[in-house]
mmCIF file of N, CA, C and O in Angstrom:
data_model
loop_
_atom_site.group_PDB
_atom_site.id
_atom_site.type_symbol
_atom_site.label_atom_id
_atom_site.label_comp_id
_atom_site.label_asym_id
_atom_site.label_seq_id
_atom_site.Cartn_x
_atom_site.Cartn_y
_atom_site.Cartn_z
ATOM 1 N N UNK A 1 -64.025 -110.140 10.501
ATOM 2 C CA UNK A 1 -62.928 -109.203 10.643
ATOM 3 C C UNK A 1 -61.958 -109.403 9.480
ATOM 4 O O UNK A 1 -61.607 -110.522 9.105
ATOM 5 N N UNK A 2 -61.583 -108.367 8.982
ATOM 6 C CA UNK A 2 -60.773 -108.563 7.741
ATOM 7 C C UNK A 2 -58.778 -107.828 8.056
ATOM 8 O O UNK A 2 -58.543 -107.293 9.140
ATOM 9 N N UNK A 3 -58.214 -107.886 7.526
ATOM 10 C CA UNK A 3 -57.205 -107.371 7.899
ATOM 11 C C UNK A 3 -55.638 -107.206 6.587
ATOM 12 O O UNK A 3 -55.151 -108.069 5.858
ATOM 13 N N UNK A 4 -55.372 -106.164 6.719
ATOM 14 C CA UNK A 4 -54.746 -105.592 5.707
ATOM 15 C C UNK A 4 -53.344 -105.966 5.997
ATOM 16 O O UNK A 4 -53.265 -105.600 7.169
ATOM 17 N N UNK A 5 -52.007 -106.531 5.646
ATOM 18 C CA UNK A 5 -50.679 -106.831 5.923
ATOM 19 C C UNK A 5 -49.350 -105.690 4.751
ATOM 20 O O UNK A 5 -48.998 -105.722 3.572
ATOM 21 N N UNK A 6 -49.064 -104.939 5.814
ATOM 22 C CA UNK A 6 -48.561 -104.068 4.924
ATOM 23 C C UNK A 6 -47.131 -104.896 5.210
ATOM 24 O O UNK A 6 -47.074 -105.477 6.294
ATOM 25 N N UNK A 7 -45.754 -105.010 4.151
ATOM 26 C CA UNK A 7 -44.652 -105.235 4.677
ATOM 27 C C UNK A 7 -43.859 -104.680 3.982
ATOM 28 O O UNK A 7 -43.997 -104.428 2.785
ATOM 29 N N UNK A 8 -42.748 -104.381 4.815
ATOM 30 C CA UNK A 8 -41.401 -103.412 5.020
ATOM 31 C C UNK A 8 -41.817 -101.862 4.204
ATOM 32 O O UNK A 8 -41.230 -101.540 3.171
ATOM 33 N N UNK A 9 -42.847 -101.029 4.799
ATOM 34 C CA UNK A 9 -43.436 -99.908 4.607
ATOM 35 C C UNK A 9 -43.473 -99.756 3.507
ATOM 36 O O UNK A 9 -42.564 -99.039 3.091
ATOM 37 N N UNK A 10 -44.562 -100.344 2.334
ATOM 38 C CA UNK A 10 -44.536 -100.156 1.221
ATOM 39 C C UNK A 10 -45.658 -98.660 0.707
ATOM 40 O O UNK A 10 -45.680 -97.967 -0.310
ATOM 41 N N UNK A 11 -46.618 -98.657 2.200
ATOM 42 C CA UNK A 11 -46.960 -97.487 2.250
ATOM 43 C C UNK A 11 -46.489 -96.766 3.577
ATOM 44 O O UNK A 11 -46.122 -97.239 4.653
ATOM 45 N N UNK A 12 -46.639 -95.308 3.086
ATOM 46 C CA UNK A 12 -46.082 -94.577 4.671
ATOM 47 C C UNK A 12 -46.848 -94.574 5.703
ATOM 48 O O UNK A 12 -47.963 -95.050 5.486
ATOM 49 N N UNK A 13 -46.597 -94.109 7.033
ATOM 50 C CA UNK A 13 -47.652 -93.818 8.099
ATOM 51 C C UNK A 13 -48.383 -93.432 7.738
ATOM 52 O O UNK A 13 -49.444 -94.019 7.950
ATOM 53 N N UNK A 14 -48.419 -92.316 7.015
ATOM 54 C CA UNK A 14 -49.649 -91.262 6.877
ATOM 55 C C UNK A 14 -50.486 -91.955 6.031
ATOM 56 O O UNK A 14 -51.706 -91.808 6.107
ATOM 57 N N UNK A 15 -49.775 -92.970 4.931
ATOM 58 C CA UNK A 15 -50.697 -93.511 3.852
ATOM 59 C C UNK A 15 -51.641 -94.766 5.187
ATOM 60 O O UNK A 15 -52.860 -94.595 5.157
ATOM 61 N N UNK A 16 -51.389 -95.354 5.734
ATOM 62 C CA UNK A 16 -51.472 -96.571 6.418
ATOM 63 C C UNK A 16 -52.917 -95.490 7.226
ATOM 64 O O UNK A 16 -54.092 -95.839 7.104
ATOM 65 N N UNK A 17 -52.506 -94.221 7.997
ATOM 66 C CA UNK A 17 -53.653 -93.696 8.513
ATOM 67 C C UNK A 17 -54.508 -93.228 8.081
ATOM 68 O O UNK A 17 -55.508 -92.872 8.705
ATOM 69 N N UNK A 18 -54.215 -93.061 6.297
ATOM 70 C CA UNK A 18 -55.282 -92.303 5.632
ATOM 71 C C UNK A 18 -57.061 -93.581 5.616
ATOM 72 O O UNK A 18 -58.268 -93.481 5.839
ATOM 73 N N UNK A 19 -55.771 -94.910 5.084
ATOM 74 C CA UNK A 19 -56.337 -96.142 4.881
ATOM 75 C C UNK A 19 -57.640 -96.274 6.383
ATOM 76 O O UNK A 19 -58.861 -96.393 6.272
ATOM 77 N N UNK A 20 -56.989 -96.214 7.406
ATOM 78 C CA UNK A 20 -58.009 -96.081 8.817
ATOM 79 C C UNK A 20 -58.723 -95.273 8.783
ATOM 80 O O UNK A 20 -59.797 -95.651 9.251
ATOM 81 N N UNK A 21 -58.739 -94.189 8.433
ATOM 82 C CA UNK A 21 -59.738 -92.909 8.135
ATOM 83 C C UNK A 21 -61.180 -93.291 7.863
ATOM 84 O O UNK A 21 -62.318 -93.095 8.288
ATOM 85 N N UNK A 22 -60.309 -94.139 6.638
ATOM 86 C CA UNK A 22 -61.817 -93.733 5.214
ATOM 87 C C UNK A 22 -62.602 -95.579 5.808
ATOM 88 O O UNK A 22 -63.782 -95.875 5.620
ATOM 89 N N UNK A 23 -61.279 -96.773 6.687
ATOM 90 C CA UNK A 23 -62.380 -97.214 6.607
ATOM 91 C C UNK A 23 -63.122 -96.844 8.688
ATOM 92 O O UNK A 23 -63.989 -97.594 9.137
ATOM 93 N N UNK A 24 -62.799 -96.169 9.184
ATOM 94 C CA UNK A 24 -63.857 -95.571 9.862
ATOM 95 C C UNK A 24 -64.894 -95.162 9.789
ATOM 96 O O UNK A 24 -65.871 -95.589 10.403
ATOM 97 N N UNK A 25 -64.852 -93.789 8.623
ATOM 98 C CA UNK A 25 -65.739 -93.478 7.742
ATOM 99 C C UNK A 25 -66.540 -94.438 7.591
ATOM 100 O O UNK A 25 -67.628 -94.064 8.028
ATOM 101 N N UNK A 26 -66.614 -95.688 7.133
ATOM 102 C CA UNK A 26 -67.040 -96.344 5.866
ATOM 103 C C UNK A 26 -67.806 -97.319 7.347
ATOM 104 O O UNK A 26 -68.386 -98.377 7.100
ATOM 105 N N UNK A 27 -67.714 -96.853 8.658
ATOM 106 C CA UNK A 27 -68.483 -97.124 9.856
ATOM 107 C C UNK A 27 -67.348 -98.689 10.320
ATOM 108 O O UNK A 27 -68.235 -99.513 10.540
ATOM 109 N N UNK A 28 -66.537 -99.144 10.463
ATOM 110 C CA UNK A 28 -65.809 -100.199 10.631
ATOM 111 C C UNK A 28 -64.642 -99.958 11.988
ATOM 112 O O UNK A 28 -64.161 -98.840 12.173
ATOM 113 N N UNK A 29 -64.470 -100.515 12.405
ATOM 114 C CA UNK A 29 -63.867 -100.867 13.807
ATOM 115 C C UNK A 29 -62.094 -100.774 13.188
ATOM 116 O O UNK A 29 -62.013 -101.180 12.028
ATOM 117 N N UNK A 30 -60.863 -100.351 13.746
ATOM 118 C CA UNK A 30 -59.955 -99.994 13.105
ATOM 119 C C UNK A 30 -58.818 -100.355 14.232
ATOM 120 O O UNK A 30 -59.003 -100.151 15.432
ATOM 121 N N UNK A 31 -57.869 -100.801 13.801
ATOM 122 C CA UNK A 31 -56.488 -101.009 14.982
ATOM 123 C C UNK A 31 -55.668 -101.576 13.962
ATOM 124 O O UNK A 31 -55.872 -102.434 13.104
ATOM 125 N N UNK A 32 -54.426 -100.686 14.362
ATOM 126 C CA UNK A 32 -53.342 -101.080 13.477
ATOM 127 C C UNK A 32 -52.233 -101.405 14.430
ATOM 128 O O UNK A 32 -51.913 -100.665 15.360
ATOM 129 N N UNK A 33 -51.468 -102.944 14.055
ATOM 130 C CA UNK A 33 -50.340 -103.703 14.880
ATOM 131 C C UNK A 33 -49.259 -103.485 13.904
ATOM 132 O O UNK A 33 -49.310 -103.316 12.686
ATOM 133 N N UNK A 34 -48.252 -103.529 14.737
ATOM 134 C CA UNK A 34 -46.831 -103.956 14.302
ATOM 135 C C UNK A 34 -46.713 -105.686 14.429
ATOM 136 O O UNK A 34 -47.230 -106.317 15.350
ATOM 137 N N UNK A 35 -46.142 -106.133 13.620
ATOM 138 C CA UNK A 35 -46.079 -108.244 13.584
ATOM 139 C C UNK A 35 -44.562 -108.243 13.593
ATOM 140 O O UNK A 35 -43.957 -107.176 13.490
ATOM 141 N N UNK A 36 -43.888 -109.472 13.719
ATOM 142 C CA UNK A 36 -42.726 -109.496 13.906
ATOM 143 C C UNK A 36 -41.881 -109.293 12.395
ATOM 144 O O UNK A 36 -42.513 -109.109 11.355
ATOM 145 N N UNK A 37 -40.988 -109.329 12.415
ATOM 146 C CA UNK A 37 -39.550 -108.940 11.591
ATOM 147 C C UNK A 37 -39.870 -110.310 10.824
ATOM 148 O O UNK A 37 -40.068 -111.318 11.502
ATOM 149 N N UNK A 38 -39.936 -110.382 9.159
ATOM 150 C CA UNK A 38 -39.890 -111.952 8.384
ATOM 151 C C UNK A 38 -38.908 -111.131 6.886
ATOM 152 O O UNK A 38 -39.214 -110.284 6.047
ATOM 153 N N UNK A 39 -37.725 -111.893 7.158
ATOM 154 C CA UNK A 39 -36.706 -111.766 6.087
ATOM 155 C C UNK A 39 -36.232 -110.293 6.721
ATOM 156 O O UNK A 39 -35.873 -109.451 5.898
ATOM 157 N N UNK A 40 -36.214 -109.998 7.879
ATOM 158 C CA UNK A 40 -35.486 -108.569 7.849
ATOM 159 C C UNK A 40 -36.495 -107.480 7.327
ATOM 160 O O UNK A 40 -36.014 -106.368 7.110
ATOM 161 N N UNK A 41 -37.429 -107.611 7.170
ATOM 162 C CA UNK A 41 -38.620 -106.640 6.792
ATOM 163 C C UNK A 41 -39.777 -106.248 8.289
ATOM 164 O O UNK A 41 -40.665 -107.101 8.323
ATOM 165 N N UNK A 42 -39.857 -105.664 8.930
ATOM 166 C CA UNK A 42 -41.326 -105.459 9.127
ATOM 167 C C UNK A 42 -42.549 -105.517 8.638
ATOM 168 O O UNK A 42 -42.892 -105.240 7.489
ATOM 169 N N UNK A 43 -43.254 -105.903 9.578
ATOM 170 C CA UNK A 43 -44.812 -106.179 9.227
ATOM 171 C C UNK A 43 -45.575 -105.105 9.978
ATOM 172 O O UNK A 43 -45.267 -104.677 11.090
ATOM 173 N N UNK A 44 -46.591 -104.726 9.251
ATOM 174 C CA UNK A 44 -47.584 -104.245 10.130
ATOM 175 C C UNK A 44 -49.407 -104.620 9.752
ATOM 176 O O UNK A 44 -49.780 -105.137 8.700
ATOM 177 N N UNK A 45 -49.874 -104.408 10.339
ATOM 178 C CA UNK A 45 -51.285 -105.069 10.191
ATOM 179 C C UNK A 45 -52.598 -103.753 10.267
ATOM 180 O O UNK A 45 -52.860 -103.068 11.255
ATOM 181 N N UNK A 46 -52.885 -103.728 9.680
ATOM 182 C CA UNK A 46 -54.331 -102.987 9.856
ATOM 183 C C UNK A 46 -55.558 -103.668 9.417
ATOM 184 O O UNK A 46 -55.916 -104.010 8.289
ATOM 185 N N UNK A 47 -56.386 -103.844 11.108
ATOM 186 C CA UNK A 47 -56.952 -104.852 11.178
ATOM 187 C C UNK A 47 -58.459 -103.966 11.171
ATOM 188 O O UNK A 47 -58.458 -102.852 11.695
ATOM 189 N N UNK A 48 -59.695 -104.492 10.577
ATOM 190 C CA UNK A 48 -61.024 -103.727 10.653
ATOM 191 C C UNK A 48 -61.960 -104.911 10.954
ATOM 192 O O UNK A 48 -61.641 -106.092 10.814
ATOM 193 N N UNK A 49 -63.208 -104.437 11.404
ATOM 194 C CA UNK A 49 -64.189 -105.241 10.942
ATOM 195 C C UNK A 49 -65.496 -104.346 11.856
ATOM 196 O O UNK A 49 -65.255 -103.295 12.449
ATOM 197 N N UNK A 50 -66.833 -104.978 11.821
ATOM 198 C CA UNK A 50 -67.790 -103.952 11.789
ATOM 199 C C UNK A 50 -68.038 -104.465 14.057
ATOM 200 O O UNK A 50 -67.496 -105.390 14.662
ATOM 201 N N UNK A 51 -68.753 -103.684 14.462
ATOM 202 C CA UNK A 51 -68.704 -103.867 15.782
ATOM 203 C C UNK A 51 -70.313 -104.538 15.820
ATOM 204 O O UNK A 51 -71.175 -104.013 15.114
ATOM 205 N N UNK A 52 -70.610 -105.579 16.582
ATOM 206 C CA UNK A 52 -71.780 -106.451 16.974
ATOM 207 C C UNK A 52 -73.264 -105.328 16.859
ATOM 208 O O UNK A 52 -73.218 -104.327 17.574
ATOM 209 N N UNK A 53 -74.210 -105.481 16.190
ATOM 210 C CA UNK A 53 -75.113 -104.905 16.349
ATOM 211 C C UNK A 53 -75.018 -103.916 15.087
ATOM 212 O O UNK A 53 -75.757 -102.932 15.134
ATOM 213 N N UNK A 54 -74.379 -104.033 14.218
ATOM 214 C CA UNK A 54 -73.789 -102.443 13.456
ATOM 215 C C UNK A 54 -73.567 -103.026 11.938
ATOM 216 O O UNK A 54 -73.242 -104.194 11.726
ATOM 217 N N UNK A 55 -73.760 -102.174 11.041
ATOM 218 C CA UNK A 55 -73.401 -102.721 9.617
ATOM 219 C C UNK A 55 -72.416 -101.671 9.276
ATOM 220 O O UNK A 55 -72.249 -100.593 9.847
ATOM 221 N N UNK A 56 -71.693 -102.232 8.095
ATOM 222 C CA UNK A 56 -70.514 -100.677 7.525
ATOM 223 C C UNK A 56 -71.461 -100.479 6.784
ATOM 224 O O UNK A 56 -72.603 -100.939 6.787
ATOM 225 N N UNK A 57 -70.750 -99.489 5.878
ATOM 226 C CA UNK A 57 -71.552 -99.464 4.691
ATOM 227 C C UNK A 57 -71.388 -100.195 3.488
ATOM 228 O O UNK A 57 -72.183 -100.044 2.561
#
């Protein structure tokens, strides 16, 4: 499982969902978290990886 750490929205929502899109597409398992507040910034996480039995591409 691999996982992406965006902090204090350096990309937008839409960029963050485009990112889930393509790696859906790309056949990969997708969930994006909010992490706690570090220096007054938000975190968020977009987390992937491939599901048991299954390859990405």
């Amino acid at each position: 499982m691999g996982q992406i750490k965006i902090i204090a929205s350096v990309i937008t929502r839409e960029e963050q969902l485009e990112i889930a899109r393509l790696l859906i597409k790309a056949g990969y398992t997708v969930s994006i978290k909010k992490g706690k507040v570090v220096d007054g910034k938000g975190v968020t996480y977009i987390n992937y990886g491939v599901e048991d039995g299954k390859e990405a591409l």
